[in-house]
Tab-separated table of C-alpha atoms in Angstrom:
chain	number	residue	atom	x	y	z
A	25	MET	CA	-266.476	-54.068	-106.003
A	26	ALA	CA	-267.683	-57.569	-106.881
A	27	ARG	CA	-268.468	-58.172	-110.525
A	28	LEU	CA	-272.114	-59.166	-110.731
A	29	ARG	CA	-272.958	-61.550	-113.545
A	30	PRO	CA	-276.590	-62.473	-114.229
A	31	ALA	CA	-277.954	-66.004	-114.222
A	32	VAL	CA	-281.285	-67.759	-113.784
A	33	ILE	CA	-281.380	-70.423	-111.085
A	34	VAL	CA	-283.933	-73.179	-111.716
A	35	HIS	CA	-285.045	-75.369	-108.819
A	36	TYR	CA	-287.006	-78.601	-109.096
A	37	HIS	CA	-288.639	-80.673	-106.352
A	38	GLU	CA	-290.620	-83.681	-107.552
A	39	ILE	CA	-287.900	-84.779	-109.974
A	40	SER	CA	-285.578	-85.212	-107.003
A	41	LEU	CA	-287.897	-87.908	-105.653
A	42	LYS	CA	-287.788	-90.004	-108.842
A	43	ARG	CA	-284.757	-91.997	-107.867
A	44	GLY	CA	-284.528	-94.491	-110.706
A	45	ASN	CA	-285.644	-92.147	-113.501
A	46	ARG	CA	-284.092	-88.930	-112.210
A	47	PRO	CA	-281.392	-88.672	-114.937
A	48	LEU	CA	-284.036	-89.201	-117.631
A	49	PHE	CA	-286.301	-86.516	-116.176
A	50	LEU	CA	-283.409	-84.077	-115.731
A	51	ARG	CA	-282.355	-84.500	-119.355
A	52	GLN	CA	-285.928	-83.880	-120.476
A	53	LEU	CA	-286.208	-80.807	-118.247
A	54	ALA	CA	-282.942	-79.443	-119.647
A	55	ARG	CA	-284.170	-79.957	-123.226
A	56	ASN	CA	-287.452	-78.211	-122.449
A	57	LEU	CA	-285.665	-75.257	-120.845
A	58	GLU	CA	-283.365	-74.895	-123.839
A	59	ARG	CA	-286.364	-75.001	-126.189
A	60	ALA	CA	-288.271	-72.446	-124.106
A	61	VAL	CA	-285.523	-69.796	-124.230
A	62	SER	CA	-283.991	-70.626	-127.611
A	63	ASP	CA	-285.111	-67.341	-129.219
A	64	LEU	CA	-284.011	-65.032	-126.385
A	65	GLY	CA	-280.305	-64.736	-127.095
A	66	PRO	CA	-277.298	-66.603	-125.723
A	67	VAL	CA	-278.148	-68.885	-122.793
A	68	ARG	CA	-275.770	-71.587	-121.593
A	69	LEU	CA	-277.368	-74.332	-119.508
A	70	ARG	CA	-275.427	-76.126	-116.805
A	71	GLN	CA	-276.663	-78.724	-114.313
A	72	LEU	CA	-275.536	-78.198	-110.741
A	73	THR	CA	-276.335	-80.139	-107.584
A	74	GLY	CA	-280.096	-79.902	-107.041
A	75	ARG	CA	-280.549	-77.035	-109.500
A	76	ILE	CA	-280.012	-75.941	-113.093
A	77	LEU	CA	-278.076	-72.804	-114.012
A	78	LEU	CA	-278.952	-70.690	-117.052
A	79	ASP	CA	-275.843	-68.601	-117.678
A	80	LEU	CA	-276.874	-65.215	-119.109
A	81	ASP	CA	-273.485	-63.693	-119.910
A	82	GLY	CA	-274.103	-61.547	-122.989
A	83	ASN	CA	-277.876	-61.989	-122.854
A	84	GLU	CA	-280.002	-58.849	-123.194
A	85	HIS	CA	-283.297	-60.348	-121.989
A	86	PRO	CA	-282.704	-61.780	-118.492
A	87	GLU	CA	-286.245	-61.079	-117.244
A	88	ALA	CA	-287.758	-62.759	-120.305
A	89	VAL	CA	-285.545	-65.816	-119.776
A	90	ARG	CA	-286.710	-66.018	-116.163
A	91	ASP	CA	-290.376	-65.713	-117.145
A	92	ARG	CA	-290.092	-68.377	-119.846
A	93	ALA	CA	-288.316	-70.768	-117.492
A	94	ALA	CA	-291.068	-70.245	-114.904
A	95	ARG	CA	-293.597	-71.744	-117.344
A	96	VAL	CA	-291.705	-74.989	-117.921
A	97	CYS	CA	-293.394	-77.957	-116.263
A	98	GLY	CA	-291.108	-79.664	-113.776
A	99	VAL	CA	-289.767	-76.335	-112.485
A	100	ALA	CA	-290.558	-75.593	-108.837
A	101	SER	CA	-289.163	-72.043	-108.832
A	102	VAL	CA	-286.821	-69.767	-110.758
A	103	ALA	CA	-284.876	-66.684	-109.755
A	104	LEU	CA	-282.869	-64.051	-111.574
A	105	ALA	CA	-279.641	-64.152	-109.581
A	106	TRP	CA	-276.256	-62.496	-109.427
A	107	ARG	CA	-273.147	-64.671	-109.501
A	108	VAL	CA	-270.227	-63.696	-107.274
A	109	ALA	CA	-267.231	-65.386	-105.721
A	110	SER	CA	-267.906	-67.476	-102.609
A	111	THR	CA	-266.178	-65.055	-100.260
A	112	ILE	CA	-267.874	-63.054	-97.540
A	113	GLU	CA	-266.564	-59.814	-99.071
A	114	ALA	CA	-268.068	-60.612	-102.477
A	115	MET	CA	-271.359	-61.618	-100.854
A	116	LYS	CA	-271.515	-58.346	-98.927
A	117	ALA	CA	-270.844	-56.361	-102.079
A	118	ALA	CA	-273.650	-58.172	-103.903
A	119	VAL	CA	-276.079	-57.736	-101.007
A	120	ALA	CA	-275.166	-54.039	-100.844
A	121	GLN	CA	-276.051	-53.528	-104.502
A	122	ILE	CA	-279.374	-55.289	-103.938
A	123	VAL	CA	-280.447	-53.339	-100.846
A	124	ASP	CA	-279.112	-49.905	-101.815
A	125	GLY	CA	-281.925	-47.672	-103.018
A	126	ARG	CA	-284.670	-49.924	-101.667
A	127	ARG	CA	-287.061	-49.180	-98.838
A	128	PHE	CA	-287.980	-52.200	-96.733
A	129	PRO	CA	-289.266	-51.991	-93.146
A	130	SER	CA	-288.086	-55.551	-92.488
A	131	PHE	CA	-285.779	-58.094	-94.066
A	132	ARG	CA	-284.165	-61.475	-93.646
A	133	ILE	CA	-281.114	-63.223	-95.041
A	134	SER	CA	-281.643	-66.801	-96.251
A	135	ALA	CA	-278.258	-68.396	-96.916
A	136	ARG	CA	-277.858	-72.043	-97.890
A	137	ARG	CA	-274.607	-73.911	-98.373
A	138	ALA	CA	-274.539	-76.478	-101.161
A	139	PHE	CA	-271.327	-77.862	-99.658
A	140	LYS	CA	-270.759	-78.215	-95.939
A	141	THR	CA	-267.004	-77.577	-95.922
A	142	TYR	CA	-267.508	-73.834	-96.311
A	143	PRO	CA	-265.806	-72.162	-93.319
A	144	MET	CA	-269.039	-70.493	-92.129
A	145	THR	CA	-272.333	-72.209	-91.348
A	146	SER	CA	-275.611	-71.010	-92.838
A	147	VAL	CA	-276.574	-69.459	-89.488
A	148	GLU	CA	-273.260	-67.620	-89.279
A	149	LEU	CA	-273.686	-66.312	-92.813
A	150	ASN	CA	-277.192	-65.100	-91.992
A	151	ARG	CA	-275.947	-63.269	-88.916
A	152	GLU	CA	-272.914	-61.745	-90.630
A	153	LEU	CA	-274.829	-60.512	-93.653
A	154	GLY	CA	-277.829	-59.418	-91.582
A	155	ALA	CA	-275.581	-57.300	-89.377
A	156	PHE	CA	-274.007	-55.851	-92.522
A	157	VAL	CA	-277.421	-54.805	-93.877
A	158	LEU	CA	-278.448	-53.248	-90.556
A	159	GLU	CA	-275.225	-51.287	-90.409
A	160	ARG	CA	-275.520	-50.151	-94.018
A	161	ILE	CA	-279.224	-49.230	-94.015
A	162	GLY	CA	-279.567	-48.183	-90.380
A	163	HIS	CA	-281.338	-49.724	-87.410
A	164	ASP	CA	-284.002	-47.005	-87.599
A	165	ALA	CA	-284.837	-47.778	-91.246
A	166	THR	CA	-285.248	-51.554	-91.110
A	167	ARG	CA	-285.283	-54.556	-88.822
A	168	VAL	CA	-284.855	-58.317	-89.020
A	169	ASP	CA	-288.065	-60.353	-89.379
A	170	LEU	CA	-287.617	-64.067	-89.954
A	171	HIS	CA	-291.300	-64.815	-90.549
A	172	HIS	CA	-292.881	-61.940	-92.506
A	173	ALA	CA	-289.988	-60.024	-94.028
A	174	ASP	CA	-290.649	-57.376	-96.659
A	175	LEU	CA	-287.349	-58.264	-98.347
A	176	ASP	CA	-285.872	-61.765	-98.357
A	177	VAL	CA	-282.320	-61.955	-99.714
A	178	HIS	CA	-281.379	-65.487	-100.765
A	179	LEU	CA	-277.827	-66.778	-101.078
A	180	GLU	CA	-276.896	-70.199	-102.444
A	181	VAL	CA	-273.257	-70.888	-101.652
A	182	LEU	CA	-271.447	-73.298	-103.968
A	183	PRO	CA	-267.728	-74.111	-103.983
A	184	ALA	CA	-266.847	-71.949	-106.993
A	185	GLU	CA	-269.424	-69.176	-106.737
A	186	THR	CA	-272.453	-67.891	-104.867
A	187	PHE	CA	-275.851	-66.935	-106.269
A	188	VAL	CA	-277.616	-63.956	-104.686
A	189	TYR	CA	-281.232	-63.129	-105.478
A	190	VAL	CA	-284.582	-61.863	-104.207
A	191	GLN	CA	-288.185	-62.692	-105.097
A	192	PRO	CA	-288.015	-66.191	-106.608
A	193	THR	CA	-290.807	-66.877	-109.088
A	194	PRO	CA	-292.853	-70.058	-108.512
A	195	GLY	CA	-293.085	-72.538	-111.369
A	196	PRO	CA	-295.780	-75.117	-112.144
A	197	GLY	CA	-293.879	-78.003	-110.518
A	198	GLY	CA	-294.646	-81.572	-111.519
A	199	LEU	CA	-292.664	-83.405	-114.203
A	200	PRO	CA	-291.192	-82.135	-117.492
A	201	VAL	CA	-293.402	-82.429	-120.558
A	202	GLY	CA	-292.347	-85.432	-122.627
A	203	ALA	CA	-291.189	-87.551	-119.703
A	204	SER	CA	-294.469	-89.512	-119.528
A	205	GLY	CA	-295.435	-89.997	-123.164
A	206	THR	CA	-298.253	-88.339	-125.108
A	207	VAL	CA	-302.004	-88.080	-124.568
A	208	ALA	CA	-304.775	-86.793	-126.824
A	209	ALA	CA	-307.016	-84.224	-125.134
A	210	LEU	CA	-310.577	-83.674	-126.295
A	211	LEU	CA	-310.772	-79.894	-126.266
A	212	SER	CA	-314.174	-78.222	-125.974
A	213	GLY	CA	-314.921	-74.544	-125.575
A	214	GLY	CA	-315.286	-74.719	-121.795
A	215	ILE	CA	-312.781	-74.449	-118.964
A	216	ASP	CA	-312.656	-78.097	-117.841
A	217	SER	CA	-310.895	-79.603	-120.860
A	218	PRO	CA	-308.027	-77.047	-121.053
A	219	VAL	CA	-307.494	-77.415	-117.297
A	220	ALA	CA	-307.342	-81.195	-117.720
A	221	ALA	CA	-304.832	-80.781	-120.568
A	222	TRP	CA	-302.665	-78.480	-118.443
A	223	ARG	CA	-302.736	-80.937	-115.570
A	224	MET	CA	-301.606	-83.706	-117.897
A	225	MET	CA	-298.695	-81.491	-118.951
A	226	LYS	CA	-297.755	-81.141	-115.281
A	227	ARG	CA	-297.633	-84.925	-115.042
A	228	GLY	CA	-295.068	-85.024	-117.832
A	229	CYS	CA	-297.371	-85.732	-120.786
A	230	ARG	CA	-297.129	-84.040	-124.137
A	231	VAL	CA	-300.681	-83.174	-125.215
A	232	LEU	CA	-302.178	-83.552	-128.688
A	233	PHE	CA	-305.406	-81.547	-129.005
A	234	VAL	CA	-308.594	-82.739	-130.736
A	235	HIS	CA	-311.538	-80.358	-131.241
A	236	PHE	CA	-314.903	-81.260	-132.788
A	237	HIS	CA	-316.866	-78.550	-134.616
A	238	SER	CA	-320.167	-78.269	-136.501
A	239	VAL	CA	-319.160	-76.126	-139.480
A	240	PRO	CA	-320.933	-75.445	-141.851
A	241	TYR	CA	-324.093	-75.975	-139.807
A	242	LEU	CA	-322.853	-73.622	-137.081
A	243	PRO	CA	-320.401	-70.684	-137.201
A	244	ALA	CA	-316.653	-71.297	-136.852
A	245	THR	CA	-316.593	-69.606	-133.443
A	246	SER	CA	-315.641	-72.782	-131.609
A	247	GLN	CA	-312.647	-73.331	-133.906
A	248	ALA	CA	-311.305	-69.860	-133.163
A	249	LYS	CA	-311.771	-70.452	-129.450
A	250	ALA	CA	-309.993	-73.809	-129.658
A	251	ARG	CA	-307.063	-72.218	-131.491
A	252	ALA	CA	-306.839	-69.498	-128.849
A	253	LEU	CA	-306.856	-72.073	-126.037
A	254	VAL	CA	-304.152	-74.146	-127.712
A	255	GLU	CA	-302.059	-71.023	-128.242
A	256	ARG	CA	-302.197	-70.294	-124.510
A	257	LEU	CA	-301.510	-73.897	-123.522
A	258	THR	CA	-298.564	-74.065	-125.914
A	259	GLU	CA	-296.762	-71.632	-123.604
A	260	TRP	CA	-296.361	-74.626	-121.262
A	261	GLN	CA	-295.161	-77.223	-123.793
A	262	TYR	CA	-293.843	-74.989	-126.642
A	263	ARG	CA	-295.008	-77.224	-129.470
A	264	SER	CA	-298.601	-78.314	-130.038
A	265	GLN	CA	-300.779	-79.921	-132.675
A	266	LEU	CA	-304.497	-79.193	-132.983
A	267	MET	CA	-306.785	-81.525	-134.955
A	268	LEU	CA	-310.077	-79.954	-136.062
A	269	VAL	CA	-312.676	-82.656	-136.710
A	270	PRO	CA	-316.019	-81.869	-138.450
A	271	LEU	CA	-318.927	-83.453	-136.589
A	272	GLY	CA	-321.831	-81.730	-138.347
A	273	GLU	CA	-322.872	-84.628	-140.595
A	274	ILE	CA	-322.749	-87.077	-137.694
A	275	GLN	CA	-324.860	-84.723	-135.573
A	276	ARG	CA	-327.356	-84.399	-138.405
A	277	GLU	CA	-327.666	-88.183	-138.658
A	278	VAL	CA	-328.028	-88.512	-134.882
A	279	VAL	CA	-330.863	-85.962	-134.849
A	280	LEU	CA	-332.702	-88.014	-137.481
A	281	THR	CA	-332.256	-91.423	-135.828
A	282	VAL	CA	-331.722	-91.050	-132.061
A	283	PRO	CA	-334.350	-90.024	-129.455
A	284	PRO	CA	-333.642	-86.573	-127.921
A	285	PRO	CA	-332.789	-87.838	-124.380
A	286	LEU	CA	-329.960	-89.980	-125.803
A	287	ARG	CA	-328.437	-87.618	-128.341
A	288	VAL	CA	-325.789	-86.018	-126.105
A	289	VAL	CA	-324.617	-89.457	-124.980
A	290	VAL	CA	-324.326	-90.598	-128.600
A	291	TYR	CA	-322.485	-87.397	-129.561
A	292	ARG	CA	-319.946	-87.998	-126.803
A	293	ARG	CA	-319.541	-91.653	-127.707
A	294	MET	CA	-318.876	-90.802	-131.348
A	295	MET	CA	-316.345	-88.129	-130.382
A	296	VAL	CA	-314.457	-90.541	-128.150
A	297	ARG	CA	-314.439	-93.232	-130.850
A	298	ILE	CA	-313.140	-90.797	-133.479
A	299	ALA	CA	-310.533	-89.417	-131.072
A	300	GLN	CA	-309.447	-92.982	-130.332
A	301	VAL	CA	-308.778	-93.620	-134.032
A	302	LEU	CA	-306.854	-90.348	-134.411
A	303	ALA	CA	-304.837	-91.098	-131.291
A	304	ARG	CA	-303.842	-94.541	-132.539
A	305	GLN	CA	-302.818	-93.089	-135.893
A	306	SER	CA	-300.556	-90.650	-134.021
A	307	GLY	CA	-299.087	-93.307	-131.742
A	308	VAL	CA	-300.958	-91.984	-128.703
A	309	LEU	CA	-302.199	-94.549	-126.177
A	310	ALA	CA	-304.410	-92.421	-123.889
A	311	LEU	CA	-307.241	-89.896	-124.057
A	312	ALA	CA	-307.817	-87.025	-121.637
A	313	THR	CA	-311.144	-85.279	-121.056
A	314	GLY	CA	-312.381	-82.702	-118.596
A	315	GLU	CA	-315.295	-84.657	-117.107
A	316	SER	CA	-313.649	-85.298	-113.734
A	317	VAL	CA	-312.053	-81.867	-113.247
């Protein structure tokens, strides 16, 4: 019986296209992954060809590690995998433990070789392991379906070991947070500004949040909402700063001196000018808003 050891396989796509800056982006992605799972027990990170391995030997929270990794910008997909030797016998044993006890009307085997000197081609591996599943489960219980399979068993064959998994979890994609500098996001209580901030994270920007409120002239509801939004968005960059800026006195002065049709424009202009000063004080060179979302 093959010894199954757990691991999380992290795939990235866009980073692979960044030829000149790829090492920089990979180092940033590795740092972000380590930060994301730092409180979940022992996790050893290792970079492999075209993927990152999170070794979970001794870890008691493999599903939590997978879910955290799936929220790291720059990650295309993650999967909780089993590590076995790169022999056909070990692969069959791993596949057997995956399919035993499951009910699936159709299935497919998706094997990929990370090195082309393996004695069997990907097609041959698919056929060999597919025939093994049919023989083990029974031709009456399941069938092969290459297009709409109920169960898709993935195998990634490397020289030293093979990773076997099902149901990869999609990630946000894009670039790792911190690879493209920092922006200051003007955060309102609506949906547009947090979406804009999240999209900036996907482009590799760390986001500093700025929220304008009208306390004591209005209740502190907007502050609580801003804190809740930042708490949710922090799941994608794992460290955030929220600046709460009182705007009540400025609004009061605008009401006294500016005609009603122009007040909203003046409010927005003042918020942008204040955010610009705060951004410069924090070393931030760009502002992000939700107007164009």
